[in-house]
Amino acid sequence: MISLRTAVPGLSLLVLLAVWQLLAVYLNSNNLPAPLVVGNVFWQGCLSGQIPYHLGVTLLRLIVSFSIAMLLGCAIGIVLGRNKKLDAFFDNWLIIFLSIPALVTIILCYVWFGLTESAAILAVVINKLPNVIVTIREGARALDQDLLEMARSYRFGKRKTLLHVVWPQLYPYIMGATRSGLALVWKIILVVELLGRSNGMGYQLHLFFQLFDVASILAYTIAFVAVIQMLELLVLKPLDTKAQRWRR
């Protein structure tokens, strides 16, 4: 028997599709094609291999840039959160980098390093890194000092302290940075691809915009959103549940 928790999300999607269909019929315009039209474009794109190819290119860029930003951000955030002098010194740096628009960073990376793949990845990392650092720094500041003192009393090594004392406390902050990071990074990647790449979802969306092909724009958007949702459901949520199993 289908539970209420399982049925509600499905019902919500059906209502969204119904509203979309009604609006498409009411407007009767190419600017808002019906769900079946978009679905047909999506299917044809999958059969031709265009959607899987460009989606795969964008996802590869997302994985590489997101991984680099998270690893560096977590390391720097922990160091700043545990060292007041370094935190005070670099605090203004973080504010400056957080204030710089993503578009400016992307343009500068392309101007300085050329229209290369490494410049594209660097632009995404630079835009995401300050957000990760700030989030993890707050988590490092909030670490329970009593637990750290207990770990020292029991002569925990650095590795054991990190795994059993620091990591469980930082985990909510890391998951917060991960979820917000995925939402931010893929949007930045689309702009990066639009401005300086010859493949990927952003490049394709730019072409469809020039052709006023709204159906293709929606089809490619749905493909990417679906992959991100699958990543959330199949990877992030199970990890979150497993890591939080010690809580009541």
Short mmCIF file of N, CA and C in Angstrom, two decimals, residues 82-159:
data_model
loop_
_atom_site.label_atom_id
_atom_site.label_comp_id
_atom_site.label_asym_id
_atom_site.label_seq_id
_atom_site.Cartn_x
_atom_site.Cartn_y
_atom_site.Cartn_z
N ARG A 82 39.29 27.29 13.91
CA ARG A 82 40.04 26.91 15.11
C ARG A 82 41.21 27.84 15.41
N ASN A 83 41.48 28.80 14.53
CA ASN A 83 42.60 29.73 14.73
C ASN A 83 42.09 31.16 14.60
N LYS A 84 41.96 31.85 15.73
CA LYS A 84 41.37 33.18 15.75
C LYS A 84 42.21 34.21 15.00
N LYS A 85 43.53 34.09 15.07
CA LYS A 85 44.39 35.06 14.40
C LYS A 85 44.26 34.95 12.88
N LEU A 86 44.32 33.73 12.37
CA LEU A 86 44.15 33.53 10.94
C LEU A 86 42.76 33.95 10.48
N ASP A 87 41.77 33.67 11.31
CA ASP A 87 40.41 34.03 10.98
C ASP A 87 40.27 35.55 10.87
N ALA A 88 40.84 36.28 11.81
CA ALA A 88 40.78 37.74 11.77
C ALA A 88 41.51 38.30 10.55
N PHE A 89 42.63 37.66 10.19
CA PHE A 89 43.43 38.14 9.05
C PHE A 89 42.69 37.95 7.73
N PHE A 90 42.05 36.77 7.57
CA PHE A 90 41.43 36.44 6.28
C PHE A 90 39.94 36.77 6.21
N ASP A 91 39.37 37.31 7.27
CA ASP A 91 37.94 37.60 7.27
C ASP A 91 37.55 38.58 6.17
N ASN A 92 38.33 39.64 6.00
CA ASN A 92 38.04 40.62 4.95
C ASN A 92 38.18 40.01 3.56
N TRP A 93 39.13 39.09 3.41
CA TRP A 93 39.28 38.41 2.12
C TRP A 93 37.99 37.68 1.75
N LEU A 94 37.42 36.97 2.73
CA LEU A 94 36.20 36.22 2.47
C LEU A 94 35.05 37.16 2.09
N ILE A 95 34.94 38.27 2.79
CA ILE A 95 33.87 39.23 2.50
C ILE A 95 34.02 39.77 1.07
N ILE A 96 35.26 40.07 0.68
CA ILE A 96 35.51 40.59 -0.67
C ILE A 96 35.13 39.56 -1.72
N PHE A 97 35.57 38.31 -1.55
CA PHE A 97 35.27 37.27 -2.54
C PHE A 97 33.79 36.93 -2.58
N LEU A 98 33.11 37.02 -1.42
CA LEU A 98 31.68 36.78 -1.40
C LEU A 98 30.91 37.89 -2.11
N SER A 99 31.50 39.09 -2.14
CA SER A 99 30.82 40.24 -2.72
C SER A 99 31.01 40.34 -4.23
N ILE A 100 32.04 39.68 -4.76
CA ILE A 100 32.31 39.76 -6.21
C ILE A 100 31.27 38.94 -6.97
N PRO A 101 30.56 39.54 -7.93
CA PRO A 101 29.57 38.78 -8.71
C PRO A 101 30.22 37.62 -9.46
N ALA A 102 29.49 36.52 -9.59
CA ALA A 102 30.02 35.33 -10.28
C ALA A 102 30.40 35.66 -11.72
N LEU A 103 29.62 36.51 -12.37
CA LEU A 103 29.90 36.85 -13.77
C LEU A 103 31.27 37.52 -13.92
N VAL A 104 31.62 38.37 -12.96
CA VAL A 104 32.91 39.06 -13.01
C VAL A 104 34.05 38.04 -12.90
N THR A 105 33.93 37.12 -11.97
CA THR A 105 34.96 36.09 -11.79
C THR A 105 35.13 35.24 -13.04
N ILE A 106 34.01 34.86 -13.66
CA ILE A 106 34.07 34.05 -14.87
C ILE A 106 34.78 34.79 -16.00
N ILE A 107 34.41 36.05 -16.20
CA ILE A 107 35.02 36.85 -17.26
C ILE A 107 36.51 37.02 -17.03
N LEU A 108 36.89 37.33 -15.78
CA LEU A 108 38.31 37.52 -15.48
C LEU A 108 39.12 36.24 -15.70
N CYS A 109 38.57 35.10 -15.31
CA CYS A 109 39.28 33.83 -15.51
C CYS A 109 39.49 33.56 -17.00
N TYR A 110 38.48 33.84 -17.80
CA TYR A 110 38.63 33.64 -19.25
C TYR A 110 39.62 34.63 -19.86
N VAL A 111 39.61 35.88 -19.37
CA VAL A 111 40.55 36.89 -19.89
C VAL A 111 41.98 36.55 -19.51
N TRP A 112 42.18 36.14 -18.25
CA TRP A 112 43.54 35.87 -17.76
C TRP A 112 44.09 34.54 -18.26
N PHE A 113 43.27 33.50 -18.32
CA PHE A 113 43.76 32.16 -18.60
C PHE A 113 43.29 31.60 -19.94
N GLY A 114 42.47 32.37 -20.67
CA GLY A 114 42.01 31.91 -21.97
C GLY A 114 40.74 31.08 -21.86
N LEU A 115 40.13 30.81 -23.01
CA LEU A 115 38.90 30.02 -23.07
C LEU A 115 39.23 28.53 -23.00
N THR A 116 39.73 28.11 -21.85
CA THR A 116 40.16 26.73 -21.65
C THR A 116 39.29 26.04 -20.60
N GLU A 117 39.39 24.72 -20.56
CA GLU A 117 38.63 23.94 -19.59
C GLU A 117 39.08 24.25 -18.16
N SER A 118 40.37 24.41 -17.96
CA SER A 118 40.90 24.70 -16.62
C SER A 118 40.41 26.06 -16.13
N ALA A 119 40.32 27.04 -17.03
CA ALA A 119 39.81 28.37 -16.65
C ALA A 119 38.34 28.27 -16.24
N ALA A 120 37.57 27.44 -16.94
CA ALA A 120 36.16 27.26 -16.61
C ALA A 120 36.00 26.62 -15.23
N ILE A 121 36.78 25.58 -14.96
CA ILE A 121 36.72 24.92 -13.65
C ILE A 121 37.16 25.87 -12.54
N LEU A 122 38.23 26.63 -12.80
CA LEU A 122 38.74 27.58 -11.81
C LEU A 122 37.69 28.63 -11.46
N ALA A 123 36.98 29.12 -12.46
CA ALA A 123 35.96 30.13 -12.22
C ALA A 123 34.86 29.60 -11.31
N VAL A 124 34.46 28.35 -11.52
CA VAL A 124 33.42 27.75 -10.68
C VAL A 124 33.93 27.56 -9.25
N VAL A 125 35.16 27.08 -9.11
CA VAL A 125 35.73 26.83 -7.79
C VAL A 125 35.84 28.14 -7.00
N ILE A 126 36.33 29.19 -7.64
CA ILE A 126 36.50 30.48 -6.97
C ILE A 126 35.15 31.01 -6.48
N ASN A 127 34.11 30.80 -7.28
CA ASN A 127 32.79 31.29 -6.88
C ASN A 127 32.18 30.50 -5.73
N LYS A 128 32.47 29.21 -5.66
CA LYS A 128 31.88 28.36 -4.63
C LYS A 128 32.70 28.35 -3.34
N LEU A 129 34.01 28.46 -3.45
CA LEU A 129 34.91 28.27 -2.31
C LEU A 129 34.58 29.14 -1.10
N PRO A 130 34.35 30.46 -1.24
CA PRO A 130 34.07 31.28 -0.06
C PRO A 130 32.84 30.83 0.72
N ASN A 131 31.80 30.38 0.01
CA ASN A 131 30.59 29.92 0.69
C ASN A 131 30.86 28.69 1.55
N VAL A 132 31.66 27.76 1.03
CA VAL A 132 32.00 26.56 1.80
C VAL A 132 32.83 26.94 3.02
N ILE A 133 33.81 27.81 2.81
CA ILE A 133 34.70 28.20 3.92
C ILE A 133 33.89 28.83 5.05
N VAL A 134 32.99 29.76 4.72
CA VAL A 134 32.20 30.45 5.74
C VAL A 134 31.33 29.46 6.51
N THR A 135 30.68 28.54 5.80
CA THR A 135 29.80 27.56 6.46
C THR A 135 30.58 26.64 7.38
N ILE A 136 31.68 26.09 6.89
CA ILE A 136 32.47 25.15 7.70
C ILE A 136 33.16 25.89 8.85
N ARG A 137 33.56 27.13 8.63
CA ARG A 137 34.17 27.92 9.71
C ARG A 137 33.22 28.08 10.88
N GLU A 138 31.94 28.33 10.59
CA GLU A 138 30.96 28.45 11.67
C GLU A 138 30.80 27.13 12.41
N GLY A 139 30.86 26.03 11.68
CA GLY A 139 30.79 24.72 12.33
C GLY A 139 31.99 24.47 13.22
N ALA A 140 33.18 24.85 12.75
CA ALA A 140 34.40 24.67 13.55
C ALA A 140 34.39 25.53 14.80
N ARG A 141 33.82 26.71 14.69
CA ARG A 141 33.70 27.58 15.87
C ARG A 141 32.76 26.99 16.91
N ALA A 142 31.75 26.24 16.44
CA ALA A 142 30.71 25.72 17.34
C ALA A 142 31.06 24.36 17.94
N LEU A 143 32.27 23.84 17.68
CA LEU A 143 32.65 22.54 18.23
C LEU A 143 32.60 22.55 19.75
N ASP A 144 32.10 21.46 20.31
CA ASP A 144 31.97 21.34 21.76
C ASP A 144 33.36 21.18 22.39
N GLN A 145 33.76 22.18 23.18
CA GLN A 145 35.09 22.15 23.79
C GLN A 145 35.22 21.02 24.81
N ASP A 146 34.12 20.69 25.48
CA ASP A 146 34.18 19.61 26.47
C ASP A 146 34.51 18.27 25.81
N LEU A 147 33.92 18.04 24.64
CA LEU A 147 34.21 16.80 23.93
C LEU A 147 35.66 16.77 23.44
N LEU A 148 36.17 17.90 23.01
CA LEU A 148 37.57 17.97 22.58
C LEU A 148 38.52 17.73 23.75
N GLU A 149 38.16 18.29 24.91
CA GLU A 149 38.97 18.07 26.11
C GLU A 149 38.94 16.60 26.53
N MET A 150 37.78 15.98 26.40
CA MET A 150 37.66 14.57 26.74
C MET A 150 38.52 13.72 25.81
N ALA A 151 38.51 14.08 24.52
CA ALA A 151 39.34 13.34 23.56
C ALA A 151 40.81 13.45 23.91
N ARG A 152 41.24 14.64 24.33
CA ARG A 152 42.64 14.81 24.74
C ARG A 152 42.94 14.01 26.00
N SER A 153 41.97 13.98 26.92
CA SER A 153 42.17 13.25 28.17
C SER A 153 42.34 11.76 27.92
N TYR A 154 41.58 11.25 26.97
CA TYR A 154 41.69 9.84 26.62
C TYR A 154 42.77 9.57 25.59
N ARG A 155 43.55 10.58 25.29
CA ARG A 155 44.70 10.49 24.39
C ARG A 155 44.31 9.99 23.00
N PHE A 156 43.22 10.57 22.48
CA PHE A 156 42.85 10.30 21.09
C PHE A 156 43.90 10.93 20.18
N GLY A 157 44.28 10.22 19.14
CA GLY A 157 45.14 10.82 18.13
C GLY A 157 44.37 11.81 17.27
N LYS A 158 45.07 12.51 16.40
CA LYS A 158 44.40 13.50 15.55
C LYS A 158 43.38 12.85 14.64
N ARG A 159 43.74 11.69 14.09
CA ARG A 159 42.83 11.01 13.17
C ARG A 159 41.57 10.55 13.90
#
